[in-house]
PDB file of C-alpha atoms and ligand atoms in Angstrom:
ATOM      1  CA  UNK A   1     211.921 190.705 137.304  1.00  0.00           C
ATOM      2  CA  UNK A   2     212.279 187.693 139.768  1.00  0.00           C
ATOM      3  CA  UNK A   3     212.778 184.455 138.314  1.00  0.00           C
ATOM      4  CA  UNK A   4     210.568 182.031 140.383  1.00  0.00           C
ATOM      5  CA  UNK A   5     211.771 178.704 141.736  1.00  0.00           C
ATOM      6  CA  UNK A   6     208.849 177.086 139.928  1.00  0.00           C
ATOM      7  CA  UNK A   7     209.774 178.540 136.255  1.00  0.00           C
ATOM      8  CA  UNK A   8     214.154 177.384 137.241  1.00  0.00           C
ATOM      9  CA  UNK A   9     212.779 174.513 137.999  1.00  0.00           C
ATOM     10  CA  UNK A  10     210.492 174.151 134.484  1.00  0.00           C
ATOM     11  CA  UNK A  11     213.157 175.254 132.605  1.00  0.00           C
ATOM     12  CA  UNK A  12     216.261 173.121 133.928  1.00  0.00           C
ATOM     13  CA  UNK A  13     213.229 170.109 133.283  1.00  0.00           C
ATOM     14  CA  UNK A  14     212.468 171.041 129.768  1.00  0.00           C
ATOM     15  CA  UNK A  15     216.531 170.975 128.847  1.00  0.00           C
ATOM     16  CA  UNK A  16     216.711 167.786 130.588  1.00  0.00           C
ATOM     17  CA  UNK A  17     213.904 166.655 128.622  1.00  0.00           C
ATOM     18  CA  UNK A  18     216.040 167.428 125.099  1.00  0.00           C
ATOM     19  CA  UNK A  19     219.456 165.879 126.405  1.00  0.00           C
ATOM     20  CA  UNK A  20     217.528 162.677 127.418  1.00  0.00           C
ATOM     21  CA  UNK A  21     215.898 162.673 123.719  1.00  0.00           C
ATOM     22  CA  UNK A  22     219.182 163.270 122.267  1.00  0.00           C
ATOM     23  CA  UNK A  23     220.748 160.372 124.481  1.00  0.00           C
ATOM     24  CA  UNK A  24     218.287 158.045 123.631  1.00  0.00           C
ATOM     25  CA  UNK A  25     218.987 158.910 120.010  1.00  0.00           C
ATOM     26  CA  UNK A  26     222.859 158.460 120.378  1.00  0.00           C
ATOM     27  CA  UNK A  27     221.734 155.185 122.044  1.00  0.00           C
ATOM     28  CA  UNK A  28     219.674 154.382 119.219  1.00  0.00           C
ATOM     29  CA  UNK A  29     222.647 154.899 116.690  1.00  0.00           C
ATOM     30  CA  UNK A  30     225.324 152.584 118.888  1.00  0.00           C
ATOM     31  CA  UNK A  31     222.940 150.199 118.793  1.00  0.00           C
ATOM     32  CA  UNK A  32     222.723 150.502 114.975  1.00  0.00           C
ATOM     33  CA  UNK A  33     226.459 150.495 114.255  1.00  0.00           C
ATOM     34  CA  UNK A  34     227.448 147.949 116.758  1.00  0.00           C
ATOM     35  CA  UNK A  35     225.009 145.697 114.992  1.00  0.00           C
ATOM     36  CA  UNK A  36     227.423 146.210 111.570  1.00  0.00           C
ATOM     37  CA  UNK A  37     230.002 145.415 113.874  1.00  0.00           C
ATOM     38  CA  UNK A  38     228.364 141.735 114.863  1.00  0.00           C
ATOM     39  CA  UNK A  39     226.623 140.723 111.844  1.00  0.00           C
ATOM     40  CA  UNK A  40     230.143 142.007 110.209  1.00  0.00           C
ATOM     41  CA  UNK A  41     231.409 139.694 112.264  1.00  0.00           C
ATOM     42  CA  UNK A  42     229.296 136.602 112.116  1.00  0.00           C
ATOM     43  CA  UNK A  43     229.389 136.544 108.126  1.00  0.00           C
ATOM     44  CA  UNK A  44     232.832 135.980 108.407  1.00  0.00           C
ATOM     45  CA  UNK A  45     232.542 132.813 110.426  1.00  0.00           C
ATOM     46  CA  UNK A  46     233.458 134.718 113.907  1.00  0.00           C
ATOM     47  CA  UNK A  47     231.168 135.235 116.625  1.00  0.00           C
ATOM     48  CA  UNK A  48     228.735 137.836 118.053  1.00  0.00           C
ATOM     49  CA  UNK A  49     230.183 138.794 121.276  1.00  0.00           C
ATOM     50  CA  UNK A  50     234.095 139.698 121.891  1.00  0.00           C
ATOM     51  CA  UNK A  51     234.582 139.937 125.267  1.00  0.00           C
ATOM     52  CA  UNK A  52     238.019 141.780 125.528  1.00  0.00           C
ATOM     53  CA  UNK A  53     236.544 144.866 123.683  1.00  0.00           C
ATOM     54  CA  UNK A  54     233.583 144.434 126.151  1.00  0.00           C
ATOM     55  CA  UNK A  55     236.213 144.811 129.295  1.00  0.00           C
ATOM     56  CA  UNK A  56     237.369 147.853 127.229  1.00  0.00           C
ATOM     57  CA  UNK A  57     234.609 149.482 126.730  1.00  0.00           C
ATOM     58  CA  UNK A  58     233.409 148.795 130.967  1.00  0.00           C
ATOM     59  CA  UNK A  59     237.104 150.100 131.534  1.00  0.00           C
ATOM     60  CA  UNK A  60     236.691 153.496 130.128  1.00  0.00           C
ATOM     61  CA  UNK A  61     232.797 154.043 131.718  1.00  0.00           C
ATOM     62  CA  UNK A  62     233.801 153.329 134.728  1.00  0.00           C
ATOM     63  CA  UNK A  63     237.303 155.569 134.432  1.00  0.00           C
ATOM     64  CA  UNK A  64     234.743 158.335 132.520  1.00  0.00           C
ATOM     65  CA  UNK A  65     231.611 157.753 135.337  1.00  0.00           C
ATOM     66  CA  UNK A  66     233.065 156.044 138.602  1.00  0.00           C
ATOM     67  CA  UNK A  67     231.573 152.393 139.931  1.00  0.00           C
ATOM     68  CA  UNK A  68     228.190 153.272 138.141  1.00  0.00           C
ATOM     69  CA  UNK A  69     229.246 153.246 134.568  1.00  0.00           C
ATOM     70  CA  UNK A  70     230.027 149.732 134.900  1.00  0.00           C
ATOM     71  CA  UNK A  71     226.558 148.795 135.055  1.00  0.00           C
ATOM     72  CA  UNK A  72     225.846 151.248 133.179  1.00  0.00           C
ATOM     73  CA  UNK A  73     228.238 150.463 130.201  1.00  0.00           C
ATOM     74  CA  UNK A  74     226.157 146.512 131.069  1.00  0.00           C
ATOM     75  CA  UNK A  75     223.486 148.094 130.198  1.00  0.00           C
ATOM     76  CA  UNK A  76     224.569 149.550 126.647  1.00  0.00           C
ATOM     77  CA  UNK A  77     225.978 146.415 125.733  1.00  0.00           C
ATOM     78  CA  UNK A  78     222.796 144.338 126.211  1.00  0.00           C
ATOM     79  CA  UNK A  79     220.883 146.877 124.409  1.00  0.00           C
ATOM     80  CA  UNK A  80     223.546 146.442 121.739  1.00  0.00           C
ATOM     81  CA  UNK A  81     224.700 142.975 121.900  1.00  0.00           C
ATOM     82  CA  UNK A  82     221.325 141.189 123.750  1.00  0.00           C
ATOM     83  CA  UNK A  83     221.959 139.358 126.652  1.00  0.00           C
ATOM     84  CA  UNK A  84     224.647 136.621 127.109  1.00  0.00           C
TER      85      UNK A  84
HETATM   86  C1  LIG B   1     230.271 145.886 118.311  1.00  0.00           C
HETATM   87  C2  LIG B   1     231.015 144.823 118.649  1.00  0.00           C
HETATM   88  O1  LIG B   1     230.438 143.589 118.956  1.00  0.00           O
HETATM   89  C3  LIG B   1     229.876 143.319 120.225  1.00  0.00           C
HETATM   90  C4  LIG B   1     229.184 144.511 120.761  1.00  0.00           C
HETATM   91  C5  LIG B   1     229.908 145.471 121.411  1.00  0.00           C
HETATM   92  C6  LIG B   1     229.365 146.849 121.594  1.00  0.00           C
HETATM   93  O2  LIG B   1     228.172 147.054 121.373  1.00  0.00           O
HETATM   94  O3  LIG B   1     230.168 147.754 121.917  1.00  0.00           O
HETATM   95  C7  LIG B   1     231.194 145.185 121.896  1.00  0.00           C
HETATM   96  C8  LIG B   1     231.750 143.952 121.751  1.00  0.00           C
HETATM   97  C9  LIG B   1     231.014 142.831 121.131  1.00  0.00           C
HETATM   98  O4  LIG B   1     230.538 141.972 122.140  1.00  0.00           O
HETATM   99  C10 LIG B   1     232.496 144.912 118.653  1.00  0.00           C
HETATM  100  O5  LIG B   1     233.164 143.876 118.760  1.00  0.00           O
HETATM  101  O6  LIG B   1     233.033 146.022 118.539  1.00  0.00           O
END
């Protein structure tokens, strides 16, 4: 049996479907624990945003991801962090 273009297609769509769910889930959960993180933080008289973990965290997207995880690390942290 032939496997059409049309059902590859369908299928490689429907797996892309379930890793984007369960990205948007482990998105979900940063967000979560990097809010212990800051209100962790803030109780304890410091503030919400550290800025050298921030250039970490940029510094490993990009090494993972090339020039786009930079903005794409950006984006992460303002999900995580709001804007600053
Ligand atoms: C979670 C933290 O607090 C803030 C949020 C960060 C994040 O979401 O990764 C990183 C640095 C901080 O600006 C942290 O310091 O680790």
């Amino acid at each position: 049996m032939t496997v059409t273009p049309e059902a590859t297609i369908a299928d490689a769509r429907e797996r892309i479907d379930a890793l984007d769910d369960r990205i948007i889930g482990l998105i979900q959960e940063r967000m979560a624990v990097s809010a212990v993180v800051q209100q962790t933080r803030i109780a304890s008289g410091g503030r919400r945003v550290h800025l050298a973990r921030e250039m970490e965290i940029l510094g490993r997207y990009r090494e993972a991801l090339g020039k786009p995880g930079t903005p794409l690390a950006m984006t992460l942290l303002e999900l995580c962090r709001g804007r600053i």
